[in-house]
Tab-separated table of C-alpha atoms and ligand atoms in Angstrom:
chain	number	residue	atom	x	y	z
A	1	UNK	CA	-7.324	8.451	95.579
A	2	UNK	CA	-9.296	8.008	98.933
A	3	UNK	CA	-12.958	9.442	98.934
A	4	UNK	CA	-11.907	11.488	101.560
A	5	UNK	CA	-8.881	13.173	99.387
A	6	UNK	CA	-11.710	13.630	96.565
A	7	UNK	CA	-14.012	15.472	98.750
A	8	UNK	CA	-11.564	17.604	100.171
A	9	UNK	CA	-10.627	18.363	96.248
A	10	UNK	CA	-13.778	19.008	95.100
A	11	UNK	CA	-14.711	21.465	98.533
A	12	UNK	CA	-11.257	23.779	97.929
A	13	UNK	CA	-12.357	23.795	94.094
A	14	UNK	CA	-15.657	25.092	94.790
A	15	UNK	CA	-14.059	27.593	97.504
A	16	UNK	CA	-11.793	29.118	94.779
A	17	UNK	CA	-14.942	29.460	92.680
A	18	UNK	CA	-16.732	30.984	95.249
A	19	UNK	CA	-14.299	33.516	96.379
A	20	UNK	CA	-13.241	34.163	92.474
A	21	UNK	CA	-17.109	34.962	91.667
A	22	UNK	CA	-17.154	37.174	94.832
A	23	UNK	CA	-14.288	39.125	93.581
A	24	UNK	CA	-15.795	39.561	90.479
A	25	UNK	CA	-19.340	40.516	92.155
A	26	UNK	CA	-17.517	43.179	94.285
A	27	UNK	CA	-15.704	45.090	91.793
A	28	UNK	CA	-18.436	44.938	89.015
A	29	UNK	CA	-21.780	44.863	90.446
A	30	UNK	CA	-20.754	46.765	93.417
A	31	UNK	CA	-18.099	48.798	92.233
A	32	UNK	CA	-15.347	48.251	94.915
A	33	UNK	CA	-11.764	48.552	94.286
A	34	UNK	CA	-9.228	46.658	95.078
A	35	UNK	CA	-6.073	48.538	96.355
A	36	UNK	CA	-3.261	48.772	93.737
A	37	UNK	CA	0.360	48.425	94.828
A	38	UNK	CA	2.714	50.818	92.771
A	39	UNK	CA	6.313	49.370	92.979
A	40	UNK	CA	8.378	50.733	89.834
A	41	UNK	CA	8.349	54.151	90.736
A	42	UNK	CA	10.187	55.920	93.740
A	43	UNK	CA	7.898	56.769	96.456
A	44	UNK	CA	7.068	60.554	96.770
A	45	UNK	CA	9.056	62.079	99.749
A	46	UNK	CA	6.589	64.930	100.638
A	47	UNK	CA	2.995	65.126	101.108
A	48	UNK	CA	0.988	67.163	98.493
A	49	UNK	CA	-2.384	67.636	97.265
A	50	UNK	CA	-3.111	68.665	93.741
A	51	UNK	CA	-6.103	69.556	91.789
A	52	UNK	CA	-6.637	67.403	88.943
A	53	UNK	CA	-10.058	68.055	87.397
A	54	UNK	CA	-13.291	69.531	88.706
A	55	UNK	CA	-14.030	67.731	92.277
A	56	UNK	CA	-11.145	65.577	91.468
A	57	UNK	CA	-7.873	65.751	94.048
A	58	UNK	CA	-4.648	63.571	93.744
A	59	UNK	CA	-3.616	63.273	97.340
A	60	UNK	CA	0.002	62.245	98.317
A	61	UNK	CA	0.279	60.977	101.938
A	62	UNK	CA	3.131	60.327	104.176
A	63	UNK	CA	2.698	57.798	106.894
A	64	UNK	CA	5.665	57.845	109.483
A	65	UNK	CA	6.248	56.943	113.624
A	66	UNK	CA	3.796	58.865	114.626
A	67	UNK	CA	1.986	60.892	112.238
A	68	UNK	CA	0.444	61.133	108.958
A	69	UNK	CA	1.196	63.957	106.596
A	70	UNK	CA	-1.202	66.043	106.014
A	71	UNK	CA	-2.805	65.410	109.248
A	72	UNK	CA	-6.232	67.652	108.113
A	73	UNK	CA	-7.310	67.467	104.716
A	74	UNK	CA	-10.587	70.200	103.758
A	75	UNK	CA	-12.144	69.245	100.847
A	76	UNK	CA	-15.603	70.408	99.393
A	77	UNK	CA	-18.403	67.824	99.114
A	78	UNK	CA	-18.410	65.588	96.069
A	79	UNK	CA	-14.707	65.283	95.847
A	80	UNK	CA	-12.911	62.493	94.172
A	81	UNK	CA	-9.613	61.746	95.712
A	82	UNK	CA	-7.068	59.864	94.068
A	83	UNK	CA	-5.241	58.504	96.952
A	84	UNK	CA	-1.442	57.582	97.229
A	85	UNK	CA	-0.007	56.471	100.125
A	86	UNK	CA	3.555	55.562	101.262
A	87	UNK	CA	5.787	55.095	104.679
A	88	UNK	CA	9.189	56.950	105.375
A	89	UNK	CA	10.364	54.334	107.780
A	90	UNK	CA	8.646	51.410	109.187
A	91	UNK	CA	4.498	49.643	108.002
A	92	UNK	CA	1.955	51.936	108.849
A	93	UNK	CA	-1.685	51.112	108.212
A	94	UNK	CA	-4.289	53.703	106.616
A	95	UNK	CA	-7.859	52.994	107.151
A	96	UNK	CA	-11.123	56.069	106.934
A	97	UNK	CA	-13.917	55.604	109.236
A	98	UNK	CA	-17.098	55.183	107.006
A	99	UNK	CA	-15.313	54.553	103.692
A	100	UNK	CA	-14.354	51.077	102.086
A	101	UNK	CA	-10.790	52.430	102.269
A	102	UNK	CA	-8.324	49.849	104.049
A	103	UNK	CA	-4.491	50.504	103.143
A	104	UNK	CA	-0.680	49.537	104.097
A	105	UNK	CA	1.660	52.022	103.699
A	106	UNK	CA	4.708	50.575	103.040
A	107	UNK	CA	8.253	51.744	102.567
A	108	UNK	CA	9.815	51.679	99.266
A	109	UNK	CA	6.093	51.143	97.521
A	110	UNK	CA	3.149	53.403	96.958
A	111	UNK	CA	-0.527	51.801	97.334
A	112	UNK	CA	-3.529	53.672	95.594
A	113	UNK	CA	-6.831	53.688	96.049
A	114	UNK	CA	-9.683	55.895	95.035
A	115	UNK	CA	-12.207	57.952	97.282
A	116	UNK	CA	-15.163	59.578	96.872
A	117	UNK	CA	-16.396	61.986	99.604
A	118	UNK	CA	-20.500	62.669	98.928
A	119	UNK	CA	-21.775	63.447	102.353
A	120	UNK	CA	-20.432	66.455	104.218
A	121	UNK	CA	-19.158	66.107	107.619
A	122	UNK	CA	-15.628	64.468	109.307
A	123	UNK	CA	-13.973	61.284	108.612
A	124	UNK	CA	-11.033	60.619	110.746
A	125	UNK	CA	-8.287	58.192	109.802
A	126	UNK	CA	-6.043	56.266	111.591
A	127	UNK	CA	-2.819	53.699	111.530
A	128	UNK	CA	-3.937	50.474	111.910
A	129	UNK	CA	-0.800	48.309	112.048
A	130	UNK	CA	1.070	48.438	115.772
A	131	UNK	CA	3.947	50.388	114.455
A	132	UNK	CA	5.327	51.198	118.171
A	133	UNK	CA	4.958	53.129	121.472
A	134	UNK	CA	2.769	56.155	119.648
A	135	UNK	CA	1.170	54.094	117.471
A	136	UNK	CA	-2.168	55.227	119.104
A	137	UNK	CA	-1.419	58.723	118.096
A	138	UNK	CA	-1.041	58.079	114.309
A	139	UNK	CA	-4.480	59.916	113.421
A	140	UNK	CA	-5.861	62.392	111.060
A	141	UNK	CA	-8.993	63.647	109.307
A	142	UNK	CA	-10.813	64.299	106.165
A	143	UNK	CA	-12.822	67.321	106.528
A	144	UNK	CA	-15.721	67.768	103.770
A	145	UNK	CA	-17.851	70.582	103.658
A	146	UNK	CA	-20.799	71.598	101.680
A	147	UNK	CA	-18.837	74.722	100.070
A	148	UNK	CA	-15.323	75.820	100.718
A	149	UNK	CA	-13.260	78.618	98.430
A	150	UNK	CA	-9.570	76.762	98.913
A	151	UNK	CA	-8.878	72.927	99.607
A	152	UNK	CA	-6.209	72.595	102.089
A	153	UNK	CA	-4.324	70.253	103.692
A	154	UNK	CA	-2.348	71.140	107.306
A	155	UNK	CA	0.116	68.966	109.205
B	201	CUA	CU1	1.632	53.552	112.405
B	201	CUA	CU2	0.522	52.449	114.178
């Protein structure tokens, strides 16, 4: 084996170790979740918000040309949301501002991630995959309030 080949192999091996260690560090020390793709269940066909516990919600979010359903989600501060995203037509994206949350919305599959909203405020989300003529209109928002009577979703 040539010396340059050995060097290239060693560097590749080193990079693999660094990348793997970064993933382990992110998920353990920084508590950063990796999105999960669920392929073994039929995707849901309507958008829903359930309360599953104290300060705990499950949101089923649909992406389609060219809107999200629901587009507005109102929740109390401190809520943790189990977020399930799918698409009814083509591939879309789902990115929430100021949150480490970035998912693909894929037809025929569900992507899952958990997100916690501690700070009250508005967190807009948008489609980040170019999906056609009105891609730029695909957006929505989480409205997080200090105290609300009833969490709600609107189209
Ligand atoms: Cu959906 Cu861009």
